[in-house]
Amino acid sequence: MLNMISSLASLSQTLRTSHSKPTAADSSTHTPQSSPSASTASISEQGQAMLVQSRMATQQNATAEQARLAEEARAQFAVPKWLAEMNPAPYLNAELGGSEWSGTQNSPEKMSWWASLSPTQQHSRLEFQEKLHGYYAQFVDEQKFSSEAERYQRMIGDAVSSQRMHSQFREIILGDKRMIELASSINWSI
């Protein structure tokens, strides 16, 4: 009889376990059935249109910022054409702010002339350039520009103002006997 009671108790335990709700420990092994719509998200047509507009606005902002930075760099790093023509070395396009005449400054004839200078002439050219850039920096400081944009406009953008500044700057260079000697030693016209 005792065997029968323990068999009934174990059968009862087995039945209770199979009909009970899963416990927290059992939940990891139990996978509830879910409907496909519950696991995927859908965006309404209005939401999709808003997403497209948001992406377009982000792209437009990035393009506008890129254009603004390019213009700012152009204003800051561009040099007047007359300064580039006075400089006895090829300029990189980036140094000129992407101006259209950089190709003529780097023409094969000028590149050939530059490469053909003797070591002594190269030294004279470097001294000439150093003095030229020093005079230019001083000249720009004396103009008291309120911003890089104003400097760009007056020295490059406005042809009349640029020509007037070129004449003033050329007088400064021609007033320095050493600059004339250096230009002569490298066969460079000011």
XYZ file of N, CA and C in Angstrom, residues 17-118:
306
model
N 3.080 19.239 -12.826
C 4.162 19.886 -13.548
C 3.803 20.080 -15.008
N 3.181 19.131 -15.623
C 2.865 19.254 -17.037
C 1.712 20.211 -17.311
N 0.830 20.449 -16.350
C -0.308 21.345 -16.546
C -0.101 22.730 -15.943
N 1.006 22.964 -15.314
C 1.232 24.276 -14.682
C 1.843 25.249 -15.678
N 1.793 26.531 -15.311
C 2.416 27.580 -16.120
C 3.922 27.471 -15.981
N 4.657 27.847 -17.029
C 6.112 27.758 -16.907
C 6.632 28.753 -15.879
N 7.650 28.347 -15.184
C 8.267 29.221 -14.198
C 9.310 30.089 -14.898
N 9.916 31.025 -14.148
C 10.929 31.908 -14.714
C 12.086 31.107 -15.285
N 12.443 30.027 -14.637
C 13.541 29.196 -15.122
C 13.154 28.504 -16.418
N 11.867 28.169 -16.572
C 11.419 27.486 -17.764
C 11.195 28.431 -18.930
N 11.092 29.733 -18.690
C 10.740 30.669 -19.753
C 11.796 30.739 -20.857
N 13.047 30.441 -20.540
C 14.073 30.485 -21.573
C 13.926 29.353 -22.572
N 13.348 28.269 -22.147
C 13.158 27.162 -23.070
C 11.837 27.260 -23.808
N 10.924 28.079 -23.310
C 9.608 28.228 -23.914
C 9.640 29.373 -24.922
N 9.253 29.137 -26.147
C 9.221 30.154 -27.178
C 7.778 30.436 -27.527
N 7.294 31.642 -27.189
C 5.901 31.925 -27.516
C 5.747 32.144 -29.010
N 4.615 31.777 -29.519
C 4.308 32.001 -30.920
C 3.922 33.461 -31.096
N 4.543 34.125 -32.064
C 4.216 35.526 -32.301
C 3.749 35.677 -33.729
N 2.938 36.668 -33.937
C 2.440 36.921 -35.286
C 3.482 37.717 -36.065
N 3.560 37.567 -37.377
C 4.563 38.290 -38.164
C 4.435 39.794 -38.019
N 3.244 40.326 -37.868
C 3.078 41.774 -37.767
C 3.620 42.325 -36.459
N 3.709 41.503 -35.430
C 4.225 41.975 -34.148
C 5.739 42.121 -34.177
N 6.443 41.383 -35.027
C 7.896 41.439 -35.028
C 8.463 42.390 -36.083
N 7.676 42.878 -36.982
C 8.166 43.812 -37.990
C 7.507 45.159 -37.803
N 8.248 46.212 -38.150
C 7.707 47.562 -38.060
C 7.371 48.035 -39.452
N 6.322 48.769 -39.554
C 5.989 49.339 -40.852
C 5.901 50.848 -40.707
N 6.335 51.532 -41.745
C 6.315 52.993 -41.748
C 5.205 53.428 -42.691
N 4.403 54.339 -42.215
C 3.320 54.832 -43.057
C 3.881 55.603 -44.238
N 3.067 55.846 -45.212
C 3.512 56.620 -46.372
C 3.970 58.009 -45.943
N 3.254 58.585 -44.991
C 3.630 59.905 -44.493
C 5.002 59.835 -43.805
N 5.218 58.780 -43.030
C 6.511 58.601 -42.370
C 7.634 58.422 -43.368
N 7.363 57.652 -44.427
C 8.373 57.451 -45.462
C 8.695 58.767 -46.167
N 7.662 59.558 -46.439
C 7.883 60.858 -47.084
C 8.701 61.767 -46.170
N 8.423 61.727 -44.871
C 9.187 62.552 -43.920
C 10.636 62.096 -43.863
N 10.865 60.781 -43.938
C 12.227 60.258 -43.930
C 12.995 60.726 -45.165
N 12.347 60.683 -46.327
C 12.980 61.156 -47.566
C 13.299 62.642 -47.460
N 12.370 63.437 -46.938
C 12.605 64.880 -46.783
C 13.745 65.139 -45.816
N 13.798 64.375 -44.750
C 14.873 64.544 -43.771
C 16.230 64.241 -44.391
N 16.294 63.173 -45.168
C 17.565 62.820 -45.826
C 17.962 63.884 -46.838
N 16.999 64.409 -47.582
C 17.290 65.462 -48.564
C 17.780 66.722 -47.866
N 17.143 67.085 -46.752
C 17.554 68.278 -46.005
C 18.963 68.103 -45.459
N 19.275 66.919 -44.971
C 20.623 66.646 -44.463
C 21.647 66.779 -45.583
N 21.336 66.248 -46.763
C 22.235 66.340 -47.913
C 22.412 67.786 -48.353
N 21.318 68.544 -48.383
C 21.396 69.953 -48.782
C 22.234 70.738 -47.783
N 22.064 70.460 -46.497
C 22.866 71.147 -45.482
C 24.350 70.822 -45.640
N 24.657 69.557 -45.919
C 26.048 69.160 -46.107
C 26.633 69.836 -47.341
N 25.860 69.910 -48.414
C 26.321 70.560 -49.644
C 26.539 72.051 -49.415
N 25.608 72.686 -48.718
C 25.739 74.118 -48.426
C 26.949 74.383 -47.540
N 27.186 73.530 -46.559
C 28.340 73.696 -45.673
C 29.642 73.504 -46.446
N 29.655 72.539 -47.341
C 30.839 72.302 -48.173
C 31.128 73.521 -49.053
N 30.098 74.094 -49.640
C 30.263 75.281 -50.486
C 30.754 76.464 -49.654
N 30.214 76.614 -48.452
C 30.629 77.706 -47.573
C 32.102 77.551 -47.202
N 32.523 76.343 -46.861
C 33.926 76.110 -46.506
C 34.851 76.337 -47.697
N 34.412 75.931 -48.883
C 35.227 76.151 -50.086
C 35.394 77.643 -50.353
N 34.331 78.398 -50.204
C 34.397 79.848 -50.421
C 35.282 80.513 -49.364
N 35.166 80.047 -48.127
C 35.996 80.594 -47.054
C 37.479 80.301 -47.315
N 37.782 79.090 -47.750
C 39.170 78.731 -48.060
C 39.680 79.546 -49.246
N 38.825 79.733 -50.228
C 39.211 80.533 -51.401
C 39.551 81.953 -50.969
N 38.699 82.535 -50.141
C 38.942 83.908 -49.682
C 40.211 83.990 -48.847
N 40.494 82.969 -48.080
C 41.649 83.024 -47.189
C 42.969 82.747 -47.894
N 42.975 81.822 -48.855
C 44.244 81.391 -49.428
C 44.522 81.897 -50.832
N 43.576 82.467 -51.486
C 43.799 82.955 -52.849
C 44.744 84.144 -52.838
N 45.568 84.212 -53.864
C 46.482 85.345 -54.008
C 46.136 86.063 -55.305
N 46.454 87.354 -55.365
C 46.196 88.080 -56.615
C 47.043 87.509 -57.746
N 46.520 87.590 -58.937
C 47.226 87.090 -60.117
C 48.574 87.782 -60.262
N 48.610 89.073 -59.990
C 49.858 89.805 -60.151
C 50.934 89.329 -59.179
N 50.555 88.890 -57.995
C 51.559 88.357 -57.068
C 52.098 87.030 -57.594
N 51.204 86.184 -58.089
C 51.646 84.895 -58.635
C 52.580 85.110 -59.818
N 52.303 86.102 -60.626
C 53.161 86.372 -61.783
C 54.507 86.963 -61.372
N 54.563 87.632 -60.224
C 55.835 88.163 -59.725
C 56.676 87.074 -59.068
N 56.040 85.998 -58.666
C 56.711 84.939 -57.930
C 57.411 83.985 -58.892
N 58.723 83.834 -58.783
C 59.454 82.989 -59.738
C 59.437 81.500 -59.376
N 58.272 80.976 -59.108
C 58.128 79.547 -58.840
C 56.707 79.139 -59.173
N 56.540 77.913 -59.569
C 55.178 77.466 -59.873
C 54.331 77.414 -58.606
N 53.102 77.803 -58.740
C 52.143 77.726 -57.644
C 51.305 76.475 -57.834
N 50.889 75.911 -56.741
C 49.913 74.832 -56.813
C 48.539 75.459 -56.956
N 47.641 74.776 -57.616
C 46.288 75.282 -57.828
C 45.632 75.641 -56.498
N 45.836 74.824 -55.473
C 45.202 75.072 -54.170
C 45.675 76.388 -53.569
N 46.934 76.743 -53.808
C 47.443 77.999 -53.270
C 46.773 79.203 -53.919
N 46.270 79.011 -55.108
C 45.643 80.109 -55.826
C 44.148 80.172 -55.593
N 43.635 79.263 -54.771
C 42.200 79.251 -54.539
C 41.437 78.723 -55.732
N 42.091 77.955 -56.579
C 41.420 77.343 -57.716
C 41.137 78.292 -58.855
N 41.893 79.367 -58.961
C 41.607 80.323 -60.030
C 42.016 79.763 -61.386
N 41.402 80.281 -62.421
C 41.560 79.723 -63.763
C 42.945 79.938 -64.365
N 43.728 80.862 -63.873
C 45.007 81.151 -64.499
C 46.165 80.340 -63.922
N 45.886 79.446 -62.995
C 46.969 78.667 -62.400
C 47.666 77.793 -63.440
N 46.961 77.389 -64.490
C 47.569 76.582 -65.545
C 48.658 77.339 -66.288
N 48.480 78.640 -66.492
C 49.497 79.422 -67.189
C 50.718 79.633 -66.304
N 50.510 79.772 -65.007
C 51.635 79.931 -64.087
C 52.477 78.663 -64.069
N 51.842 77.522 -64.236
C 52.546 76.247 -64.226
C 52.766 75.727 -65.648
N 52.905 76.626 -66.588
C 53.097 76.229 -67.987
C 54.413 75.465 -68.135
N 54.538 74.656 -69.183
C 55.788 73.922 -69.403
C 57.000 74.842 -69.518
N 56.797 76.026 -70.133
C 57.928 76.958 -70.269
C 58.419 77.430 -68.902
N 57.483 77.801 -68.024
C 57.889 78.278 -66.698
C 58.457 77.143 -65.863
N 57.880 75.955 -65.992
C 58.411 74.818 -65.242
C 59.819 74.478 -65.730
N 60.049 74.580 -67.038
C 61.363 74.311 -67.607
C 62.376 75.342 -67.115
N 61.972 76.633 -67.120
C 62.861 77.692 -66.633
C 63.244 77.430 -65.191
N 62.255 77.110 -64.390
C 62.475 76.882 -62.960
C 63.446 75.734 -62.737
N 63.272 74.647 -63.483
C 64.122 73.469 -63.327
C 65.546 73.710 -63.855
N 65.710 74.662 -64.784
C 67.024 74.882 -65.392
C 67.931 75.807 -64.584
N 67.444 76.367 -63.505
C 68.274 77.279 -62.716
C 69.423 76.530 -62.042
N 70.578 77.167 -62.033
C 71.746 76.587 -61.359
C 71.513 76.643 -59.841
